Each structure stands twice: as structure tokens, then as C-alpha cells.
mmCIF file of N, CA and C in Angstrom:
data_model
loop_
_atom_site.group_PDB
_atom_site.id
_atom_site.type_symbol
_atom_site.label_atom_id
_atom_site.label_comp_id
_atom_site.label_asym_id
_atom_site.label_seq_id
_atom_site.Cartn_x
_atom_site.Cartn_y
_atom_site.Cartn_z
ATOM 1 N N MET A 207 3.153 -9.312 4.663
ATOM 2 C CA MET A 207 2.916 -10.140 3.550
ATOM 3 C C MET A 207 1.555 -10.798 3.688
ATOM 4 N N GLN A 208 1.402 -11.491 4.806
ATOM 5 C CA GLN A 208 -0.132 -11.580 5.401
ATOM 6 C C GLN A 208 -1.258 -11.011 5.166
ATOM 7 N N ARG A 209 -1.607 -9.833 5.295
ATOM 8 C CA ARG A 209 -2.240 -8.855 5.044
ATOM 9 C C ARG A 209 -2.391 -8.963 3.615
ATOM 10 N N ALA A 210 -1.380 -8.737 3.026
ATOM 11 C CA ALA A 210 -1.435 -8.782 1.504
ATOM 12 C C ALA A 210 -2.385 -9.862 0.960
ATOM 13 N N VAL A 211 -2.034 -11.154 1.727
ATOM 14 C CA VAL A 211 -2.774 -12.356 1.238
ATOM 15 C C VAL A 211 -4.019 -12.598 1.609
ATOM 16 N N ARG A 212 -4.509 -11.917 2.383
ATOM 17 C CA ARG A 212 -6.034 -11.898 2.687
ATOM 18 C C ARG A 212 -6.561 -10.632 1.990
ATOM 19 N N LEU A 213 -6.180 -9.553 1.705
ATOM 20 C CA LEU A 213 -6.743 -8.660 0.806
ATOM 21 C C LEU A 213 -6.968 -9.319 -0.370
ATOM 22 N N LEU A 214 -5.902 -9.874 -1.007
ATOM 23 C CA LEU A 214 -5.919 -10.741 -2.260
ATOM 24 C C LEU A 214 -6.928 -11.477 -2.470
ATOM 25 N N LYS A 215 -7.560 -12.621 -1.229
ATOM 26 C CA LYS A 215 -8.281 -13.516 -0.987
ATOM 27 C C LYS A 215 -9.421 -12.795 -0.904
ATOM 28 N N GLY A 216 -9.501 -11.655 -0.250
ATOM 29 C CA GLY A 216 -11.135 -10.947 -0.019
ATOM 30 C C GLY A 216 -11.495 -10.551 -1.064
ATOM 31 N N LEU A 217 -10.651 -10.092 -2.248
ATOM 32 C CA LEU A 217 -11.161 -9.308 -3.342
ATOM 33 C C LEU A 217 -11.591 -10.228 -4.390
ATOM 34 N N GLY A 218 -11.085 -11.632 -4.482
ATOM 35 C CA GLY A 218 -11.039 -12.467 -4.933
ATOM 36 C C GLY A 218 -12.615 -13.450 -4.762
ATOM 37 N N ALA A 219 -13.120 -13.293 -3.645
ATOM 38 C CA ALA A 219 -13.798 -13.764 -3.236
ATOM 39 C C ALA A 219 -15.067 -13.485 -3.703
ATOM 40 N N GLY A 220 -15.429 -12.113 -4.173
ATOM 41 C CA GLY A 220 -16.435 -11.530 -4.888
ATOM 42 C C GLY A 220 -17.874 -11.354 -4.022
ATOM 43 N N SER A 221 -17.647 -11.361 -2.542
ATOM 44 C CA SER A 221 -18.628 -11.334 -1.471
ATOM 45 C C SER A 221 -19.596 -10.012 -1.854
ATOM 46 N N PRO A 222 -20.634 -10.118 -1.952
ATOM 47 C CA PRO A 222 -21.478 -9.011 -1.861
ATOM 48 C C PRO A 222 -21.218 -7.748 -0.456
ATOM 49 N N SER A 223 -21.058 -8.779 0.629
ATOM 50 C CA SER A 223 -20.671 -7.989 1.848
ATOM 51 C C SER A 223 -19.601 -7.118 2.057
ATOM 52 N N THR A 224 -18.363 -7.460 1.462
ATOM 53 C CA THR A 224 -16.974 -7.032 1.583
ATOM 54 C C THR A 224 -17.107 -5.889 1.403
ATOM 55 N N ARG A 225 -16.336 -4.676 2.080
ATOM 56 C CA ARG A 225 -16.346 -3.146 1.902
ATOM 57 C C ARG A 225 -14.942 -3.026 1.978
ATOM 58 N N LEU A 226 -14.113 -4.144 1.023
ATOM 59 C CA LEU A 226 -12.311 -3.840 1.430
ATOM 60 C C LEU A 226 -11.927 -2.646 0.262
ATOM 61 N N GLY A 227 -12.740 -2.056 -0.457
ATOM 62 C CA GLY A 227 -12.558 -1.169 -1.376
ATOM 63 C C GLY A 227 -12.932 0.278 -0.641
ATOM 64 N N GLU A 228 -13.786 0.315 0.401
ATOM 65 C CA GLU A 228 -14.348 1.282 1.076
ATOM 66 C C GLU A 228 -13.612 1.807 2.311
ATOM 67 N N VAL A 229 -12.774 0.704 2.890
ATOM 68 C CA VAL A 229 -12.032 1.196 3.911
ATOM 69 C C VAL A 229 -10.921 1.496 3.462
ATOM 70 N N PRO A 230 -9.954 1.230 2.558
ATOM 71 C CA PRO A 230 -8.751 2.009 2.367
ATOM 72 C C PRO A 230 -8.979 3.565 1.946
ATOM 73 N N SER A 231 -9.893 3.317 0.913
ATOM 74 C CA SER A 231 -10.308 4.829 0.410
ATOM 75 C C SER A 231 -10.812 5.637 1.203
ATOM 76 N N HIS A 232 -11.343 5.018 2.313
ATOM 77 C CA HIS A 232 -12.145 6.203 3.487
ATOM 78 C C HIS A 232 -10.612 6.661 4.286
ATOM 79 N N ALA A 233 -9.850 5.478 4.509
ATOM 80 C CA ALA A 233 -8.752 5.964 5.241
ATOM 81 C C ALA A 233 -7.803 6.955 4.775
ATOM 82 N N ALA A 234 -7.777 6.621 3.357
ATOM 83 C CA ALA A 234 -6.714 7.400 2.736
ATOM 84 C C ALA A 234 -7.355 8.969 2.912
ATOM 85 N N HIS A 235 -8.463 9.278 2.549
ATOM 86 C CA HIS A 235 -9.433 10.369 2.410
ATOM 87 C C HIS A 235 -9.165 11.201 3.807
ATOM 88 N N LEU A 236 -9.328 10.586 4.817
ATOM 89 C CA LEU A 236 -9.063 11.301 5.930
ATOM 90 C C LEU A 236 -7.611 11.467 6.337
ATOM 91 N N PHE A 237 -6.914 10.906 6.067
ATOM 92 C CA PHE A 237 -5.196 11.168 6.326
ATOM 93 C C PHE A 237 -5.058 12.444 5.461
ATOM 94 N N ALA A 238 -5.733 12.305 4.219
ATOM 95 C CA ALA A 238 -5.655 13.753 3.378
ATOM 96 C C ALA A 238 -6.269 14.803 4.086
ATOM 97 N N VAL A 239 -7.302 14.738 4.816
ATOM 98 C CA VAL A 239 -8.083 15.972 5.326
ATOM 99 C C VAL A 239 -7.173 16.034 6.485
ATOM 100 N N LEU A 240 -6.716 15.116 7.378
ATOM 101 C CA LEU A 240 -5.938 15.518 8.624
ATOM 102 C C LEU A 240 -4.664 16.325 8.480
ATOM 103 N N ASP A 241 -4.050 15.793 6.839
ATOM 104 C CA ASP A 241 -3.035 16.663 6.603
ATOM 105 C C ASP A 241 -2.861 18.004 6.169
ATOM 106 N N THR A 242 -4.152 18.464 5.352
ATOM 107 C CA THR A 242 -4.761 19.746 5.117
ATOM 108 C C THR A 242 -4.790 20.305 6.410
ATOM 109 N N MET A 243 -5.567 19.776 7.419
ATOM 110 C CA MET A 243 -6.041 20.752 8.465
ATOM 111 C C MET A 243 -4.841 21.105 9.222
ATOM 112 N N LEU A 244 -3.968 20.000 9.603
ATOM 113 C CA LEU A 244 -2.705 20.471 10.155
ATOM 114 C C LEU A 244 -1.730 21.642 9.431
ATOM 115 N N GLY A 245 -2.248 21.697 8.103
ATOM 116 C CA GLY A 245 -1.440 22.549 7.312
ATOM 117 C C GLY A 245 -1.619 23.865 7.621
ATOM 118 N N VAL A 246 -2.967 24.001 7.911
ATOM 119 C CA VAL A 246 -3.683 25.334 8.414
ATOM 120 C C VAL A 246 -4.042 25.693 9.909
ATOM 121 N N LEU A 247 -3.228 24.694 10.578
ATOM 122 C CA LEU A 247 -3.798 24.783 12.108
ATOM 123 C C LEU A 247 -3.524 26.423 12.614
ATOM 124 N N PRO A 248 -4.922 26.804 13.155
ATOM 125 C CA PRO A 248 -4.690 28.148 13.520
ATOM 126 C C PRO A 248 -3.643 28.297 14.802
ATOM 127 N N GLU A 249 -3.249 29.430 14.893
ATOM 128 C CA GLU A 249 -1.996 29.627 16.039
ATOM 129 C C GLU A 249 -2.873 29.473 17.373
ATOM 130 N N THR A 250 -3.870 29.586 17.362
ATOM 131 C CA THR A 250 -4.540 29.747 18.718
ATOM 132 C C THR A 250 -5.304 28.532 18.822
ATOM 133 N N ALA A 251 -4.878 27.326 18.436
ATOM 134 C CA ALA A 251 -5.603 26.297 18.641
ATOM 135 C C ALA A 251 -5.554 25.950 20.259
ATOM 136 N N THR A 252 -6.478 25.367 20.667
ATOM 137 C CA THR A 252 -6.534 24.888 22.309
ATOM 138 C C THR A 252 -6.045 23.891 22.542
ATOM 139 N N GLU A 253 -5.809 23.621 23.426
ATOM 140 C CA GLU A 253 -5.062 21.857 24.011
ATOM 141 C C GLU A 253 -6.058 21.127 23.836
ATOM 142 N N ALA A 254 -7.418 21.265 23.932
ATOM 143 C CA ALA A 254 -8.341 20.569 23.917
ATOM 144 C C ALA A 254 -8.348 20.189 22.400
ATOM 145 N N ALA A 255 -8.444 21.362 21.460
ATOM 146 C CA ALA A 255 -8.224 20.865 20.070
ATOM 147 C C ALA A 255 -7.115 19.992 19.793
ATOM 148 N N LEU A 256 -6.533 19.989 20.236
ATOM 149 C CA LEU A 256 -4.956 19.468 19.597
ATOM 150 C C LEU A 256 -5.361 18.140 20.086
ATOM 151 N N GLY A 257 -5.785 17.790 21.385
ATOM 152 C CA GLY A 257 -6.119 16.561 21.906
ATOM 153 C C GLY A 257 -7.098 15.865 21.382
ATOM 154 N N GLU A 258 -7.685 16.646 20.677
ATOM 155 C CA GLU A 258 -8.995 15.811 19.992
ATOM 156 C C GLU A 258 -8.188 15.628 18.374
ATOM 157 N N LEU A 259 -7.218 16.370 18.009
ATOM 158 C CA LEU A 259 -6.448 15.929 16.820
ATOM 159 C C LEU A 259 -5.404 14.928 17.349
ATOM 160 N N ASP A 260 -5.246 14.619 18.305
ATOM 161 C CA ASP A 260 -4.344 13.606 18.759
ATOM 162 C C ASP A 260 -5.147 12.093 18.730
ATOM 163 N N ARG A 261 -6.529 12.143 19.025
ATOM 164 C CA ARG A 261 -7.192 10.915 19.144
ATOM 165 C C ARG A 261 -7.894 10.800 17.927
ATOM 166 N N VAL A 262 -7.971 11.945 16.568
ATOM 167 C CA VAL A 262 -8.293 11.687 15.413
ATOM 168 C C VAL A 262 -7.046 10.418 14.958
ATOM 169 N N VAL A 263 -5.840 11.056 15.137
ATOM 170 C CA VAL A 263 -4.358 10.252 14.752
ATOM 171 C C VAL A 263 -4.637 8.885 15.406
ATOM 172 N N GLU A 264 -4.761 8.666 16.559
ATOM 173 C CA GLU A 264 -4.824 7.501 17.039
ATOM 174 C C GLU A 264 -6.085 6.639 16.585
ATOM 175 N N LEU A 265 -7.170 6.989 16.125
ATOM 176 C CA LEU A 265 -7.830 6.293 15.400
ATOM 177 C C LEU A 265 -7.553 5.963 14.282
ATOM 178 N N LEU A 266 -6.732 6.767 13.313
ATOM 179 C CA LEU A 266 -6.602 6.239 11.948
ATOM 180 C C LEU A 266 -5.526 5.228 12.106
ATOM 181 N N HIS A 267 -4.483 5.668 12.958
ATOM 182 C CA HIS A 267 -3.218 4.343 13.061
ATOM 183 C C HIS A 267 -4.235 3.174 13.624
ATOM 184 N N MET A 268 -5.087 3.043 14.580
ATOM 185 C CA MET A 268 -5.976 1.771 14.963
ATOM 186 C C MET A 268 -6.177 1.177 13.857
ATOM 187 N N VAL A 269 -7.117 2.092 13.025
ATOM 188 C CA VAL A 269 -7.623 1.058 11.795
ATOM 189 C C VAL A 269 -6.504 0.703 10.845
ATOM 190 N N ASP A 270 -5.445 1.376 10.825
ATOM 191 C CA ASP A 270 -4.170 1.175 9.900
ATOM 192 C C ASP A 270 -3.548 0.033 10.325
ATOM 193 N N LYS A 271 -3.583 -0.175 11.549
ATOM 194 C CA LYS A 271 -2.511 -1.407 12.271
ATOM 195 C C LYS A 271 -3.673 -2.766 12.363
ATOM 196 N N GLU A 272 -4.764 -2.395 12.602
ATOM 197 C CA GLU A 272 -5.715 -3.560 12.617
ATOM 198 C C GLU A 272 -6.748 -4.178 11.680
ATOM 199 N N TRP A 273 -6.733 -3.135 10.514
ATOM 200 C CA TRP A 273 -7.719 -3.953 9.507
ATOM 201 C C TRP A 273 -6.859 -4.804 8.740
ATOM 202 N N PRO A 274 -7.046 -5.632 8.288
ATOM 203 C CA PRO A 274 -8.769 -5.867 8.065
ATOM 204 C C PRO A 274 -9.043 -6.988 9.112
ATOM 205 N N GLY A 275 -8.346 -7.511 10.314
ATOM 206 C CA GLY A 275 -8.109 -8.428 11.285
ATOM 207 C C GLY A 275 -9.531 -7.746 12.008
ATOM 208 N N CYS A 276 -9.596 -6.541 12.117
ATOM 209 C CA CYS A 276 -11.012 -6.076 13.056
ATOM 210 C C CYS A 276 -12.087 -6.268 12.636
ATOM 211 N N GLY A 277 -12.290 -6.397 11.004
ATOM 212 C CA GLY A 277 -13.317 -6.248 10.451
ATOM 213 C C GLY A 277 -13.765 -5.087 9.932
ATOM 214 N N ASP A 278 -14.415 -5.221 8.596
ATOM 215 C CA ASP A 278 -14.967 -4.147 7.880
ATOM 216 C C ASP A 278 -15.673 -3.118 8.924
ATOM 217 N N ALA A 279 -16.711 -3.881 9.191
ATOM 218 C CA ALA A 279 -17.813 -2.917 10.010
ATOM 219 C C ALA A 279 -16.903 -2.031 11.211
ATOM 220 N N GLU A 280 -16.152 -2.629 11.831
ATOM 221 C CA GLU A 280 -15.532 -1.836 12.966
ATOM 222 C C GLU A 280 -14.538 -0.733 12.546
ATOM 223 N N ALA A 281 -13.850 -1.101 11.436
ATOM 224 C CA ALA A 281 -13.171 -0.278 10.867
ATOM 225 C C ALA A 281 -13.802 0.791 10.348
ATOM 226 N N VAL A 282 -14.847 0.746 9.724
ATOM 227 C CA VAL A 282 -15.845 1.666 9.210
ATOM 228 C C VAL A 282 -16.438 2.859 10.474
ATOM 229 N N ARG A 283 -16.797 1.751 11.231
ATOM 230 C CA ARG A 283 -17.107 2.654 12.721
ATOM 231 C C ARG A 283 -16.072 3.713 13.218
ATOM 232 N N LEU A 284 -14.925 3.081 13.132
ATOM 233 C CA LEU A 284 -14.076 4.093 13.508
ATOM 234 C C LEU A 284 -13.558 5.147 12.857
ATOM 235 N N LEU A 285 -13.413 5.103 11.463
ATOM 236 C CA LEU A 285 -13.329 5.630 10.578
ATOM 237 C C LEU A 285 -14.053 6.963 10.527
ATOM 238 N N ASP A 286 -15.455 6.663 10.975
ATOM 239 C CA ASP A 286 -16.602 7.817 10.950
ATOM 240 C C ASP A 286 -16.698 8.408 12.084
ATOM 241 N N LEU A 287 -16.107 7.893 13.177
ATOM 242 C CA LEU A 287 -15.923 8.585 14.396
ATOM 243 C C LEU A 287 -14.803 9.627 14.436
ATOM 244 N N ALA A 288 -13.604 9.142 13.269
ATOM 245 C CA ALA A 288 -12.470 10.269 13.206
ATOM 246 C C ALA A 288 -13.122 11.225 12.167
ATOM 247 N N ALA A 289 -13.820 10.890 11.292
ATOM 248 C CA ALA A 289 -14.684 12.072 10.490
ATOM 249 C C ALA A 289 -15.367 12.830 10.998
ATOM 250 N N GLN A 290 -16.033 12.501 12.061
ATOM 251 C CA GLN A 290 -16.918 13.449 12.945
ATOM 252 C C GLN A 290 -15.951 14.243 13.648
ATOM 253 N N ARG A 291 -15.122 13.790 14.302
ATOM 254 C CA ARG A 291 -14.082 14.673 15.027
ATOM 255 C C ARG A 291 -13.281 15.743 14.081
ATOM 256 N N LEU A 292 -13.059 15.069 12.885
ATOM 257 C CA LEU A 292 -12.386 16.036 12.270
ATOM 258 C C LEU A 292 -13.463 17.448 11.531
ATOM 259 N N GLU A 293 -14.647 16.947 11.052
ATOM 260 C CA GLU A 293 -15.530 17.775 10.918
ATOM 261 C C GLU A 293 -15.887 18.811 12.030
ATOM 262 N N ARG A 294 -15.953 18.209 12.998
ATOM 263 C CA ARG A 294 -16.337 19.302 14.252
ATOM 264 C C ARG A 294 -15.077 20.617 14.653
ATOM 265 N N LEU A 295 -13.833 19.619 14.697
ATOM 266 C CA LEU A 295 -12.880 20.639 14.492
ATOM 267 C C LEU A 295 -12.876 21.529 13.430
ATOM 268 N N ALA A 296 -12.834 21.352 12.610
ATOM 269 C CA ALA A 296 -13.025 22.171 11.229
ATOM 270 C C ALA A 296 -14.362 23.209 11.196
ATOM 271 N N ARG A 297 -15.160 22.856 12.212
ATOM 272 C CA ARG A 297 -16.451 24.107 12.226
ATOM 273 C C ARG A 297 -15.458 24.888 13.477
ATOM 274 N N ASP A 298 -15.208 24.171 14.406
ATOM 275 C CA ASP A 298 -14.584 25.340 15.347
ATOM 276 C C ASP A 298 -13.549 26.160 15.247
ATOM 277 N N PHE A 299 -12.545 25.455 14.228
ATOM 278 C CA PHE A 299 -11.535 26.142 13.542
ATOM 279 C C PHE A 299 -11.929 27.505 12.464
ATOM 280 N N GLY A 300 -13.184 27.135 12.100
ATOM 281 C CA GLY A 300 -13.629 27.659 11.032
ATOM 282 C C GLY A 300 -14.317 29.124 11.780
ATOM 283 N N GLY A 301 -14.747 28.966 12.792
ATOM 284 C CA GLY A 301 -15.480 29.988 13.789
ATOM 285 C C GLY A 301 -16.921 29.630 13.332
ATOM 286 N N GLY A 302 -17.507 28.566 13.321
ATOM 287 C CA GLY A 302 -19.058 28.056 12.875
ATOM 288 C C GLY A 302 -19.341 27.091 13.247
#
């Protein structure tokens, strides 16, 4: 409930610096990409690749747990890191 109150206050503030719309949509997009990737995970995935997927999951759950308390900039930084890791894994799995 406290998170909902903070979100509503932030949305009502109208601050041009707020990224409240960006953080949840970015996180939701990355969870969808991760879900898709897990659905087509090759049988030959290495332990290193699986470990990297675990790190992506940890990053996404960290943002989910800590935001908005960690701040928008930190949340976006963590989400960008997760996105970079997913992109690298997709290239590795795709052979390119």
C-alpha cells in the first residue's frame, strides 16, 4: 500500500524529472523478453549462459523489490544492465 501511495504522489507531482512511467514499462518489457528467451532456450545452453540468465532475473527482481525507493536513475541503470545481458545472450544463442 505504501508503494501505491508513493506512486500516486509521484504521478500527481507532475515533476518533469520523474521517470515513473519509464521504470515499470521497461521492467515489464524485459520480463517479457526473458520469458520469451526461456521458452526457446537451446538444449545446448552452457552453465555460463544459465548463470547469466540467473543474474538477469536477480536484477529484475531487485528493481521490482527496491523501486521506487532506490530512485529512478538506479532502477533504469539496473534495467539497462539486464537488457544488455539479455541482448548478449540472444546473440550468443543465435550464433551471431
